[in-house]
XYZ file of C-alpha atoms in Angstrom:
296
model
C 32.162 21.084 -25.212
C 29.331 22.404 -27.353
C 29.528 19.515 -29.862
C 29.704 16.978 -26.998
C 26.636 18.576 -25.392
C 24.737 18.484 -28.693
C 25.676 14.850 -29.180
C 24.322 13.991 -25.750
C 21.043 15.756 -26.524
C 20.699 13.855 -29.782
C 21.507 10.547 -28.061
C 18.943 11.247 -25.326
C 16.327 12.045 -27.956
C 16.992 8.813 -29.801
C 16.728 6.783 -26.576
C 13.444 8.514 -25.681
C 12.009 7.713 -29.113
C 13.075 4.077 -28.761
C 11.398 3.854 -25.339
C 8.181 5.369 -26.676
C 8.181 2.952 -29.624
C 8.854 -0.018 -27.309
C 6.024 0.953 -24.968
C 3.652 1.537 -27.887
C 4.538 -1.820 -29.449
C 4.069 -3.620 -26.127
C 0.688 -1.988 -25.541
C -0.391 -2.752 -29.080
C 0.748 -6.376 -28.776
C -1.023 -6.900 -25.445
C -4.205 -5.369 -26.820
C -4.158 -7.550 -29.929
C -3.467 -10.686 -27.860
C -6.347 -10.022 -25.484
C -8.995 -9.915 -28.185
C -8.197 -13.330 -29.751
C -7.844 -14.828 -26.263
C -11.301 -13.636 -25.224
C -12.750 -14.733 -28.558
C -11.288 -18.251 -28.216
C -12.510 -18.481 -24.619
C -16.021 -17.567 -25.718
C -15.913 -20.070 -28.580
C -14.672 -22.771 -26.202
C -17.457 -22.085 -23.712
C -19.976 -22.331 -26.550
C -18.412 -25.620 -27.751
C -18.591 -26.991 -24.208
C -22.301 -26.198 -24.072
C -22.762 -27.992 -27.397
C -20.855 -31.036 -26.130
C -23.065 -31.270 -23.039
C -26.173 -31.084 -25.224
C -25.063 -33.513 -27.943
C -23.603 -36.138 -25.610
C -26.767 -36.156 -23.493
C -28.884 -36.955 -26.555
C -26.594 -39.744 -27.820
C -25.985 -41.226 -24.351
C -29.751 -41.419 -23.960
C -29.737 -44.177 -26.595
C -28.226 -46.502 -23.992
C -31.101 -45.923 -21.575
C -33.605 -46.520 -24.388
C -31.951 -49.850 -25.236
C -31.822 -50.880 -21.561
C -35.533 -50.181 -21.097
C -36.737 -51.648 -24.393
C -34.637 -54.801 -23.883
C -36.420 -55.559 -20.620
C -39.830 -54.753 -22.065
C -39.271 -57.097 -24.998
C -37.659 -59.959 -23.045
C -34.284 -59.302 -24.681
C -32.418 -58.405 -21.530
C -31.539 -61.747 -19.926
C -34.531 -64.057 -20.211
C -35.707 -66.351 -22.969
C -39.089 -64.779 -23.594
C -40.386 -62.259 -26.100
C -43.164 -60.131 -24.568
C -44.429 -57.654 -27.111
C -45.956 -54.384 -25.939
C -45.165 -54.993 -22.271
C -43.462 -51.622 -21.874
C -43.477 -49.605 -18.683
C -44.304 -45.927 -18.649
C -40.703 -44.728 -18.340
C -40.390 -44.227 -22.110
C -44.079 -43.478 -22.495
C -46.843 -45.879 -23.493
C -46.981 -44.646 -27.071
C -44.124 -46.488 -28.803
C -44.435 -49.744 -30.711
C -41.628 -52.357 -30.635
C -41.627 -55.081 -33.291
C -39.207 -58.036 -33.425
C -38.413 -59.738 -36.738
C -37.897 -63.137 -35.101
C -39.854 -64.568 -32.160
C -37.680 -67.680 -31.816
C -36.124 -68.009 -28.359
C -32.310 -67.908 -28.296
C -32.054 -67.381 -32.049
C -29.738 -64.548 -33.114
C -29.421 -62.004 -34.537
C -32.721 -60.328 -33.838
C -33.759 -57.010 -35.351
C -36.070 -54.868 -33.280
C -37.854 -51.860 -34.764
C -38.939 -49.299 -32.190
C -41.474 -46.819 -33.550
C -42.130 -43.716 -31.428
C -44.655 -42.400 -33.931
C -45.006 -38.652 -34.415
C -44.090 -37.950 -30.797
C -43.920 -40.016 -27.620
C -43.234 -38.055 -24.406
C -41.643 -39.957 -21.528
C -42.122 -39.392 -17.804
C -39.560 -36.566 -17.797
C -41.149 -34.687 -20.716
C -38.540 -35.714 -23.295
C -40.307 -36.403 -26.580
C -38.943 -39.035 -28.945
C -40.314 -39.572 -32.427
C -39.575 -41.683 -35.470
C -37.923 -45.074 -35.734
C -34.928 -46.721 -34.069
C -33.516 -49.976 -35.426
C -31.851 -52.253 -32.856
C -29.866 -55.322 -33.952
C -29.071 -57.805 -31.160
C -26.442 -60.553 -31.264
C -27.505 -61.827 -27.823
C -29.362 -60.865 -24.670
C -28.499 -57.318 -23.626
C -27.110 -58.320 -20.218
C -25.023 -61.263 -21.468
C -21.224 -60.775 -21.735
C -20.096 -60.426 -25.337
C -23.519 -59.476 -26.685
C -23.831 -56.385 -28.873
C -26.681 -54.098 -29.812
C -26.265 -51.888 -32.870
C -28.492 -48.827 -32.629
C -29.407 -47.046 -35.871
C -31.603 -43.943 -35.887
C -33.712 -44.248 -39.029
C -36.072 -41.289 -38.705
C -35.411 -40.833 -35.003
C -35.619 -37.432 -33.313
C -35.429 -36.186 -29.726
C -37.433 -33.051 -29.028
C -37.514 -32.429 -32.763
C -33.726 -32.805 -33.235
C -32.716 -35.523 -35.717
C -29.841 -37.924 -35.032
C -27.823 -39.969 -37.516
C -24.998 -42.490 -37.237
C -24.666 -45.799 -35.398
C -24.167 -46.583 -31.724
C -22.532 -49.950 -31.076
C -23.171 -51.122 -27.511
C -21.006 -54.063 -26.394
C -21.492 -55.962 -23.143
C -18.169 -56.130 -21.251
C -19.656 -57.549 -18.053
C -17.990 -59.960 -15.656
C -19.410 -61.975 -12.780
C -18.863 -58.978 -10.508
C -20.231 -56.040 -12.480
C -22.344 -55.042 -15.494
C -20.201 -52.999 -17.865
C -20.616 -51.860 -21.478
C -18.827 -49.915 -24.160
C -20.819 -47.554 -26.360
C -19.225 -46.269 -29.570
C -20.915 -43.718 -31.817
C -19.683 -43.440 -35.405
C -20.860 -41.161 -38.198
C -23.132 -39.143 -35.945
C -24.577 -35.805 -37.051
C -26.902 -33.502 -35.176
C -28.143 -29.979 -35.793
C -27.927 -27.342 -33.075
C -29.636 -24.109 -34.036
C -28.527 -23.724 -37.676
C -25.223 -25.623 -37.388
C -24.800 -29.306 -38.278
C -22.181 -30.917 -36.048
C -20.503 -34.268 -36.702
C -20.160 -36.451 -33.633
C -18.256 -39.522 -32.523
C -17.661 -41.009 -29.088
C -16.450 -44.018 -27.146
C -17.585 -44.436 -23.551
C -17.349 -47.130 -20.929
C -20.615 -47.455 -19.015
C -20.561 -49.227 -15.650
C -23.608 -50.095 -13.566
C -23.023 -49.259 -9.897
C -26.522 -49.850 -8.449
C -29.809 -51.574 -9.305
C -28.379 -54.646 -11.035
C -30.467 -56.970 -8.886
C -33.788 -55.555 -10.131
C -34.508 -57.149 -13.514
C -38.283 -57.493 -13.824
C -41.369 -55.311 -13.650
C -42.114 -51.670 -14.285
C -39.360 -50.569 -11.875
C -36.647 -52.735 -13.406
C -34.471 -49.769 -14.395
C -35.710 -47.066 -12.019
C -33.080 -47.836 -9.368
C -30.217 -48.239 -11.848
C -27.150 -46.019 -11.500
C -24.430 -45.853 -14.153
C -21.070 -44.122 -14.535
C -19.695 -42.873 -17.869
C -16.000 -42.482 -18.714
C -14.253 -42.026 -22.062
C -14.132 -39.386 -24.766
C -16.010 -37.785 -27.631
C -15.431 -35.275 -30.413
C -17.519 -32.615 -32.131
C -16.472 -31.504 -35.606
C -17.794 -28.168 -36.848
C -18.469 -27.253 -40.498
C -15.267 -25.138 -40.612
C -13.177 -28.172 -39.595
C -12.512 -27.136 -36.011
C -12.763 -30.019 -33.538
C -13.737 -29.974 -29.883
C -12.540 -33.032 -27.938
C -13.825 -34.013 -24.512
C -12.499 -36.533 -21.990
C -14.006 -37.954 -18.822
C -11.500 -39.552 -16.471
C -12.219 -42.318 -13.974
C -11.704 -39.884 -11.097
C -14.325 -37.467 -12.486
C -16.733 -40.039 -13.966
C -20.187 -38.857 -14.939
C -22.935 -40.376 -12.797
C -26.496 -40.868 -13.931
C -29.405 -42.291 -11.963
C -31.902 -43.746 -14.413
C -34.849 -42.234 -12.570
C -33.350 -38.858 -13.597
C -33.117 -37.825 -17.264
C -29.835 -35.965 -16.662
C -26.270 -36.612 -15.618
C -26.147 -35.530 -11.986
C -22.464 -35.629 -11.122
C -18.974 -35.531 -12.643
C -16.729 -33.337 -14.780
C -15.673 -33.179 -18.421
C -12.461 -31.585 -19.730
C -13.036 -30.116 -23.208
C -10.279 -28.807 -25.491
C -11.123 -26.404 -28.319
C -8.725 -24.031 -30.073
C -6.062 -24.954 -27.481
C -8.316 -23.758 -24.651
C -9.331 -26.218 -21.909
C -12.854 -25.817 -20.567
C -14.440 -27.622 -17.618
C -18.021 -28.894 -17.765
C -19.259 -29.504 -14.219
C -22.433 -31.566 -13.748
C -22.609 -30.931 -10.007
C -22.616 -33.187 -6.962
C -25.588 -35.478 -7.487
C -28.654 -33.238 -7.706
C -31.053 -34.177 -10.507
C -31.426 -31.032 -12.612
C -30.875 -29.797 -16.168
C -28.067 -27.398 -15.269
C -24.311 -27.618 -15.907
C -21.574 -25.069 -15.219
C -19.072 -24.368 -17.989
C -15.926 -22.543 -16.904
C -12.543 -21.236 -18.054
C -10.705 -19.691 -15.138
C -13.006 -17.018 -13.698
C -15.329 -17.129 -16.736
C -18.404 -19.183 -15.862
C -21.584 -19.874 -17.825
C -24.656 -21.848 -16.814
C -25.983 -24.132 -19.555
C -29.457 -25.712 -19.512
C -29.577 -29.218 -20.968
C -32.405 -30.387 -23.224
C -34.966 -32.749 -21.729
């Protein structure tokens, strides 16, 4: 009886030690998992803010091309009208075409924003953009290759090329815009950027002349882009048809739509709101929400 009792006490002690070790291991594991999870969430929220900033600057190239094309008679007419720009981009840029011959392609257009040219929204562009046209901007099949030479937006330099292709039909104006080899610096970090979007005009197509030719334009953006960081990590973003980004051209910002961004296996939502023209987006992961202010 005594040896049996002692054995039971030893067995109970061993079981208690095993339970304590199991509980300790579980607590330690949960604690170690929580820290990386929070860290990845924070990194993903930061990457989402970067995506909203970078994409807004590169997508702005489309609006520049749309405006300059009308001002220079390269939208859908046969005329070249130098220095006929409206005030939307500011009156301080100088466009120069290499060839004044009507209906002769390609044409190379140099757009010089000087040392700083603020537009009506306060966004300041500087430096030179090179635009190469294979046809009138609004004609199906035409392309415009956009190359930032010394181009900056609010002091931030862009590189790469943006190939804009007209995919229009008789029913709708539609374009693809593909950025390759893009780089941009945010704070002290240089980020590589590439994207491919489909841009569809949903309003304002009937207004093609005058200072207000683009002011009533509304476009939707769908597609995807990718940001590559110096350490090799990549943030990818997608915009579905059901959550398409909506921009009114009389507003410098996207006003509506959602982006799904994946970074370090974490999915983050970038919400541009429900149509109000402002510089604010909400970035969220579950119950973690951050407000991000977009650059002008």
